[in-house]
Amino acid sequence: MRVFVTGASGWIGSATVDDLLQAGHEVTGLARSDTSAAALHAKGVTVLRGDLDDLDSLRRGAQAADGVIHLANKHDWANPASSAAAERTAVETIGEVLVDSDRPFVFASGVAGLVQGRPATEDDPSPHVGPHSLRGGAENRAFEFVDQGVRAVAARFAPTVHGAGDHGFIAHLVATARDRGVSGYVGDGTNRWAAVHRSDAARLVRLGLEGAAAGARLHATAEVGVPLKDVAEAIGAGLGLPVVSVDPHDAPAHFGFLGRFVGADGATSSELTQSLLGWVPTGPTLLEDIKAGAYFEV
């Protein structure tokens, strides 16, 4: 299959590209910089220069492909409205190209805020609707193309897709601990984050491209939920720092942008995804990665 991948040089995207190539697919990767283009070219990937704001490049990539994987995101924490608008527009642009083609369109989504009080499942629809909602309501917008002959599939990633080299939420917690001199968690620390190893997430994306039905919601969550106190304790042990509880009111000041999320509960099941695709996570757990030192190199 000829696969167009946005975010092809990113944290999840680069692993997904490797998995696609190993499975025998041809890959065209969207590259914003010379560095990204060179890295993709070295893998044998066809490079398409552009970014999420270059809608013509998105159209060209989608038109020439048998399937599309959309993983790029601006991650503009200072201007989330800009990121949301770009995400929604990218989904609309790709979806319009794929209308009446029955080609697969696997797009990145998340598990944040799906439900409260219990682990989220694949049967839970996204509550984020409309251009001003989280991620621009892109998941629901993408699924509107299903009735127009697009095999749209949501890949809902855990809040932490971990592994050596990760610069996401866990890396931010480690940096905060170094800066503050303590490894913190919010309240009693019993709130949980779902987690998945990068290699498992990449394989799930590829399996979704190859076999998931239109409208499928896939959960890239190997662990239903890891208590944040356990995460803080593992970070504290790795850095040789004390572990402390942070009052919820003080979380934004202590954790920065992550203060809005670090006290939330995000337990998420992937039982239906594993049954649907035969996906069995095999990578290390989040705590195993932390304890192995994946996040402590300076």
One Martini backbone bead per residue (centre of mass of N, CA, C, O) as a GRO file, in nm:
protein
  298
    1MET     BB    1   0.098   0.035   0.020
    2ARG     BB    2   0.033   0.375  -0.021
    3VAL     BB    3   0.159   0.601   0.231
    4PHE     BB    4   0.048   0.887   0.399
    5VAL     BB    5   0.250   1.087   0.633
    6THR     BB    6   0.198   1.272   0.904
    7GLY     BB    7   0.445   1.315   1.122
    8ALA     BB    8   0.696   1.125   1.026
    9SER     BB    9   0.926   1.263   1.242
   10GLY     BB   10   0.798   1.195   1.492
   11TRP     BB   11   0.749   1.012   1.764
   12ILE     BB   12   0.526   0.829   1.631
   13GLY     BB   13   0.579   0.853   1.324
   14SER     BB   14   0.863   0.720   1.303
   15ALA     BB   15   0.766   0.443   1.407
   16THR     BB   16   0.547   0.400   1.194
   17VAL     BB   17   0.727   0.403   0.947
   18ASP     BB   18   0.895   0.158   1.026
   19ASP     BB   19   0.655  -0.040   1.034
   20LEU     BB   20   0.561  -0.006   0.744
   21LEU     BB   21   0.823  -0.092   0.604
   22GLN     BB   22   0.841  -0.377   0.737
   23ALA     BB   23   0.546  -0.449   0.597
   24GLY     BB   24   0.581  -0.325   0.278
   25HIS     BB   25   0.535  -0.033   0.258
   26GLU     BB   26   0.479   0.273   0.109
   27VAL     BB   27   0.630   0.599   0.184
   28THR     BB   28   0.499   0.924   0.251
   29GLY     BB   29   0.651   1.218   0.390
   30LEU     BB   30   0.603   1.484   0.585
   31ALA     BB   31   0.819   1.783   0.557
   32ARG     BB   32   0.939   2.082   0.711
   33SER     BB   33   1.246   2.003   0.715
   34ASP     BB   34   1.562   1.916   0.635
   35THR     BB   35   1.603   1.713   0.862
   36SER     BB   36   1.349   1.544   0.813
   37ALA     BB   37   1.402   1.477   0.517
   38ALA     BB   38   1.669   1.323   0.562
   39ALA     BB   39   1.560   1.104   0.753
   40LEU     BB   40   1.354   0.987   0.554
   41HIS     BB   41   1.539   0.928   0.314
   42ALA     BB   42   1.724   0.722   0.471
   43LYS     BB   43   1.468   0.511   0.485
   44GLY     BB   44   1.301   0.534   0.195
   45VAL     BB   45   1.138   0.793   0.184
   46THR     BB   46   0.908   0.990   0.049
   47VAL     BB   47   0.925   1.338   0.003
   48LEU     BB   48   0.705   1.595   0.140
   49ARG     BB   49   0.684   1.921   0.140
   50GLY     BB   50   0.553   2.053   0.452
   51ASP     BB   51   0.249   2.146   0.632
   52LEU     BB   52  -0.049   2.217   0.795
   53ASP     BB   53  -0.066   2.501   0.626
   54ASP     BB   54  -0.020   2.318   0.363
   55LEU     BB   55  -0.280   2.213   0.180
   56ASP     BB   56  -0.156   2.119  -0.087
   57SER     BB   57   0.023   1.896   0.034
   58LEU     BB   58  -0.206   1.730   0.151
   59ARG     BB   59  -0.349   1.674  -0.114
   60ARG     BB   60  -0.118   1.536  -0.267
   61GLY     BB   61  -0.070   1.306  -0.070
   62ALA     BB   62  -0.362   1.186  -0.075
   63GLN     BB   63  -0.402   1.142  -0.383
   64ALA     BB   64  -0.139   0.932  -0.406
   65ALA     BB   65  -0.285   0.743  -0.202
   66ASP     BB   66  -0.417   0.449  -0.034
   67GLY     BB   67  -0.335   0.595   0.241
   68VAL     BB   68  -0.386   0.770   0.563
   69ILE     BB   69  -0.166   0.927   0.812
   70HIS     BB   70  -0.253   1.143   1.091
   71LEU     BB   71   0.002   1.297   1.326
   72ALA     BB   72   0.005   1.586   1.315
   73ASN     BB   73   0.102   1.866   1.541
   74LYS     BB   74   0.158   2.172   1.687
   75HIS     BB   75   0.167   2.208   1.998
   76ASP     BB   76   0.038   2.497   2.102
   77TRP     BB   77   0.027   2.592   2.426
   78ALA     BB   78  -0.004   2.911   2.390
   79ASN     BB   79  -0.211   2.831   2.124
   80PRO     BB   80  -0.468   2.619   2.107
   81ALA     BB   81  -0.646   2.739   1.880
   82SER     BB   82  -0.442   2.693   1.653
   83SER     BB   83  -0.422   2.387   1.676
   84ALA     BB   84  -0.725   2.325   1.637
   85ALA     BB   85  -0.758   2.453   1.357
   86ALA     BB   86  -0.542   2.286   1.208
   87GLU     BB   87  -0.663   2.008   1.264
   88ARG     BB   88  -0.939   2.046   1.131
   89THR     BB   89  -0.838   2.134   0.849
   90ALA     BB   90  -0.676   1.879   0.784
   91VAL     BB   91  -0.911   1.679   0.800
   92GLU     BB   92  -1.083   1.813   0.582
   93THR     BB   93  -0.880   1.801   0.349
   94ILE     BB   94  -0.839   1.494   0.342
   95GLY     BB   95  -1.135   1.401   0.332
   96GLU     BB   96  -1.207   1.536   0.059
   97VAL     BB   97  -1.012   1.363  -0.112
   98LEU     BB   98  -1.147   1.067  -0.009
   99VAL     BB   99  -1.402   1.078  -0.138
  100ASP     BB  100  -1.530   0.784  -0.270
  101SER     BB  101  -1.273   0.561  -0.203
  102ASP     BB  102  -1.230   0.373   0.061
  103ARG     BB  103  -1.002   0.495   0.208
  104PRO     BB  104  -0.779   0.512   0.452
  105PHE     BB  105  -0.814   0.718   0.770
  106VAL     BB  106  -0.572   0.776   1.003
  107PHE     BB  107  -0.617   0.945   1.316
  108ALA     BB  108  -0.536   1.151   1.564
  109SER     BB  109  -0.613   1.106   1.907
  110GLY     BB  110  -0.783   1.100   2.231
  111VAL     BB  111  -0.868   1.036   2.595
  112ALA     BB  112  -0.942   1.306   2.688
  113GLY     BB  113  -1.250   1.349   2.848
  114LEU     BB  114  -1.455   1.115   2.792
  115VAL     BB  115  -1.475   1.032   3.105
  116GLN     BB  116  -1.615   0.970   3.434
  117GLY     BB  117  -1.541   0.720   3.692
  118ARG     BB  118  -1.416   0.554   3.442
  119PRO     BB  119  -1.312   0.368   3.202
  120ALA     BB  120  -1.254   0.409   2.891
  121THR     BB  121  -1.400   0.336   2.573
  122GLU     BB  122  -1.471   0.274   2.239
  123ASP     BB  123  -1.787   0.350   2.290
  124ASP     BB  124  -1.690   0.636   2.344
  125PRO     BB  125  -1.761   0.929   2.251
  126SER     BB  126  -1.674   1.226   2.159
  127PRO     BB  127  -1.721   1.544   2.332
  128HIS     BB  128  -1.573   1.694   2.091
  129VAL     BB  129  -1.743   1.970   1.950
  130GLY     BB  130  -1.621   2.161   1.730
  131PRO     BB  131  -1.385   2.418   1.664
  132HIS     BB  132  -1.363   2.502   1.997
  133SER     BB  133  -1.257   2.241   2.075
  134LEU     BB  134  -1.081   1.986   2.131
  135ARG     BB  135  -0.898   1.956   1.847
  136GLY     BB  136  -1.151   2.079   1.688
  137GLY     BB  137  -1.330   1.820   1.666
  138ALA     BB  138  -1.187   1.607   1.467
  139GLU     BB  139  -1.317   1.333   1.512
  140ASN     BB  140  -1.609   1.405   1.434
  141ARG     BB  141  -1.538   1.525   1.161
  142ALA     BB  142  -1.415   1.269   1.032
  143PHE     BB  143  -1.681   1.089   1.065
  144GLU     BB  144  -1.845   1.247   0.844
  145PHE     BB  145  -1.693   1.082   0.602
  146VAL     BB  146  -1.814   0.798   0.607
  147ASP     BB  147  -2.079   0.871   0.430
  148GLN     BB  148  -1.843   0.949   0.190
  149GLY     BB  149  -1.630   0.704   0.157
  150VAL     BB  150  -1.457   0.695   0.433
  151ARG     BB  151  -1.204   0.520   0.627
  152ALA     BB  152  -1.240   0.627   0.926
  153VAL     BB  153  -0.982   0.632   1.195
  154ALA     BB  154  -0.930   0.630   1.538
  155ALA     BB  155  -0.630   0.721   1.721
  156ARG     BB  156  -0.618   0.677   2.063
  157PHE     BB  157  -0.403   0.824   2.274
  158ALA     BB  158  -0.222   0.824   2.521
  159PRO     BB  159  -0.080   1.065   2.723
  160THR     BB  160   0.152   0.835   2.723
  161VAL     BB  161   0.420   0.787   2.492
  162HIS     BB  162   0.673   0.579   2.560
  163GLY     BB  163   1.035   0.627   2.583
  164ALA     BB  164   1.327   0.665   2.450
  165GLY     BB  165   1.309   1.022   2.377
  166ASP     BB  166   1.088   1.141   2.525
  167HIS     BB  167   0.908   1.485   2.528
  168GLY     BB  168   0.672   1.470   2.709
  169PHE     BB  169   0.506   1.452   3.000
  170ILE     BB  170   0.728   1.296   3.154
  171ALA     BB  171   0.957   1.489   3.088
  172HIS     BB  172   0.824   1.726   3.234
  173LEU     BB  173   0.820   1.601   3.517
  174VAL     BB  174   1.125   1.574   3.537
  175ALA     BB  175   1.195   1.874   3.497
  176THR     BB  176   1.032   1.973   3.739
  177ALA     BB  177   1.182   1.814   3.956
  178ARG     BB  178   1.455   1.946   3.911
  179ASP     BB  179   1.360   2.240   3.957
  180ARG     BB  180   1.214   2.184   4.252
  181GLY     BB  181   1.340   1.922   4.416
  182VAL     BB  182   1.072   1.759   4.346
  183SER     BB  183   0.834   1.492   4.333
  184GLY     BB  184   0.512   1.530   4.200
  185TYR     BB  185   0.170   1.521   4.308
  186VAL     BB  186  -0.181   1.515   4.318
  187GLY     BB  187  -0.276   1.486   4.611
  188ASP     BB  188  -0.306   1.133   4.637
  189GLY     BB  189  -0.234   1.001   4.340
  190THR     BB  190  -0.481   0.810   4.218
  191ASN     BB  191  -0.467   0.908   3.959
  192ARG     BB  192  -0.483   0.809   3.609
  193TRP     BB  193  -0.270   0.690   3.341
  194ALA     BB  194  -0.249   0.606   3.044
  195ALA     BB  195  -0.039   0.366   2.854
  196VAL     BB  196   0.227   0.350   2.590
  197HIS     BB  197   0.433   0.219   2.378
  198ARG     BB  198   0.563   0.325   2.090
  199SER     BB  199   0.568   0.052   1.936
  200ASP     BB  200   0.268  -0.018   1.988
  201ALA     BB  201   0.143   0.231   1.857
  202ALA     BB  202   0.253   0.188   1.572
  203ARG     BB  203   0.122  -0.088   1.521
  204LEU     BB  204  -0.170   0.003   1.551
  205VAL     BB  205  -0.181   0.195   1.315
  206ARG     BB  206  -0.122  -0.016   1.097
  207LEU     BB  207  -0.362  -0.204   1.163
  208GLY     BB  208  -0.579   0.009   1.111
  209LEU     BB  209  -0.515   0.054   0.815
  210GLU     BB  210  -0.554  -0.253   0.724
  211GLY     BB  211  -0.848  -0.337   0.918
  212ALA     BB  212  -1.027  -0.112   0.993
  213ALA     BB  213  -1.322   0.023   1.027
  214ALA     BB  214  -1.541   0.243   0.973
  215GLY     BB  215  -1.550   0.431   1.276
  216ALA     BB  216  -1.320   0.349   1.440
  217ARG     BB  217  -1.203   0.306   1.782
  218LEU     BB  218  -0.871   0.331   1.890
  219HIS     BB  219  -0.673   0.207   2.168
  220ALA     BB  220  -0.356   0.337   2.276
  221THR     BB  221  -0.360   0.118   2.556
  222ALA     BB  222  -0.183  -0.089   2.762
  223GLU     BB  223  -0.258   0.082   3.018
  224VAL     BB  224  -0.520   0.181   3.192
  225GLY     BB  225  -0.358   0.275   3.475
  226VAL     BB  226  -0.129   0.503   3.629
  227PRO     BB  227  -0.041   0.617   3.911
  228LEU     BB  228   0.095   0.926   3.987
  229LYS     BB  229   0.249   0.841   4.239
  230ASP     BB  230   0.420   0.622   4.101
  231VAL     BB  231   0.558   0.812   3.907
  232ALA     BB  232   0.685   1.001   4.116
  233GLU     BB  233   0.851   0.778   4.260
  234ALA     BB  234   1.022   0.698   4.014
  235ILE     BB  235   1.145   0.977   3.971
  236GLY     BB  236   1.264   1.015   4.253
  237ALA     BB  237   1.452   0.769   4.240
  238GLY     BB  238   1.609   0.857   3.979
  239LEU     BB  239   1.692   1.156   4.120
  240GLY     BB  240   1.702   1.172   4.437
  241LEU     BB  241   1.404   1.264   4.535
  242PRO     BB  242   1.152   1.385   4.683
  243VAL     BB  243   0.808   1.307   4.762
  244VAL     BB  244   0.511   1.504   4.678
  245SER     BB  245   0.233   1.679   4.758
  246VAL     BB  246   0.002   1.868   4.559
  247ASP     BB  247  -0.204   2.105   4.558
  248PRO     BB  248  -0.445   2.167   4.333
  249HIS     BB  249  -0.411   2.486   4.345
  250ASP     BB  250  -0.082   2.450   4.282
  251ALA     BB  251  -0.038   2.303   4.008
  252PRO     BB  252   0.010   2.528   3.793
  253ALA     BB  253   0.267   2.643   3.935
  254HIS     BB  254   0.431   2.374   3.947
  255PHE     BB  255   0.366   2.240   3.632
  256GLY     BB  256   0.230   2.430   3.455
  257PHE     BB  257   0.065   2.332   3.181
  258LEU     BB  258   0.021   2.045   3.332
  259GLY     BB  259  -0.176   2.134   3.566
  260ARG     BB  260  -0.448   2.066   3.405
  261PHE     BB  261  -0.378   1.729   3.401
  262VAL     BB  262  -0.221   1.582   3.648
  263GLY     BB  263  -0.511   1.542   3.822
  264ALA     BB  264  -0.632   1.365   3.621
  265ASP     BB  265  -0.844   1.109   3.495
  266GLY     BB  266  -0.727   0.844   3.234
  267ALA     BB  267  -0.866   0.583   3.220
  268THR     BB  268  -0.808   0.312   2.968
  269SER     BB  269  -0.937   0.092   2.745
  270SER     BB  270  -0.834  -0.195   2.494
  271GLU     BB  271  -1.004  -0.454   2.447
  272LEU     BB  272  -1.144  -0.405   2.172
  273THR     BB  273  -0.889  -0.356   2.007
  274GLN     BB  274  -0.751  -0.627   2.059
  275SER     BB  275  -0.982  -0.797   1.940
  276LEU     BB  276  -1.006  -0.669   1.654
  277LEU     BB  277  -0.665  -0.680   1.579
  278GLY     BB  278  -0.462  -0.849   1.758
  279TRP     BB  279  -0.349  -0.655   1.977
  280VAL     BB  280  -0.031  -0.695   2.157
  281PRO     BB  281   0.134  -0.569   2.397
  282THR     BB  282   0.520  -0.572   2.443
  283GLY     BB  283   0.617  -0.349   2.589
  284PRO     BB  284   0.710  -0.161   2.819
  285THR     BB  285   0.638  -0.005   3.085
  286LEU     BB  286   0.639   0.290   3.231
  287LEU     BB  287   0.798   0.215   3.491
  288GLU     BB  288   1.021   0.064   3.345
  289ASP     BB  289   1.129   0.305   3.186
  290ILE     BB  290   1.197   0.484   3.424
  291LYS     BB  291   1.381   0.277   3.582
  292ALA     BB  292   1.581   0.252   3.321
  293GLY     BB  293   1.634   0.575   3.231
  294ALA     BB  294   1.475   0.719   2.985
  295TYR     BB  295   1.450   1.028   3.151
  296PHE     BB  296   1.771   1.105   3.268
  297GLU     BB  297   1.895   1.236   3.040
  298VAL     BB  298   2.078   1.550   2.964
   0.00000   0.00000   0.00000
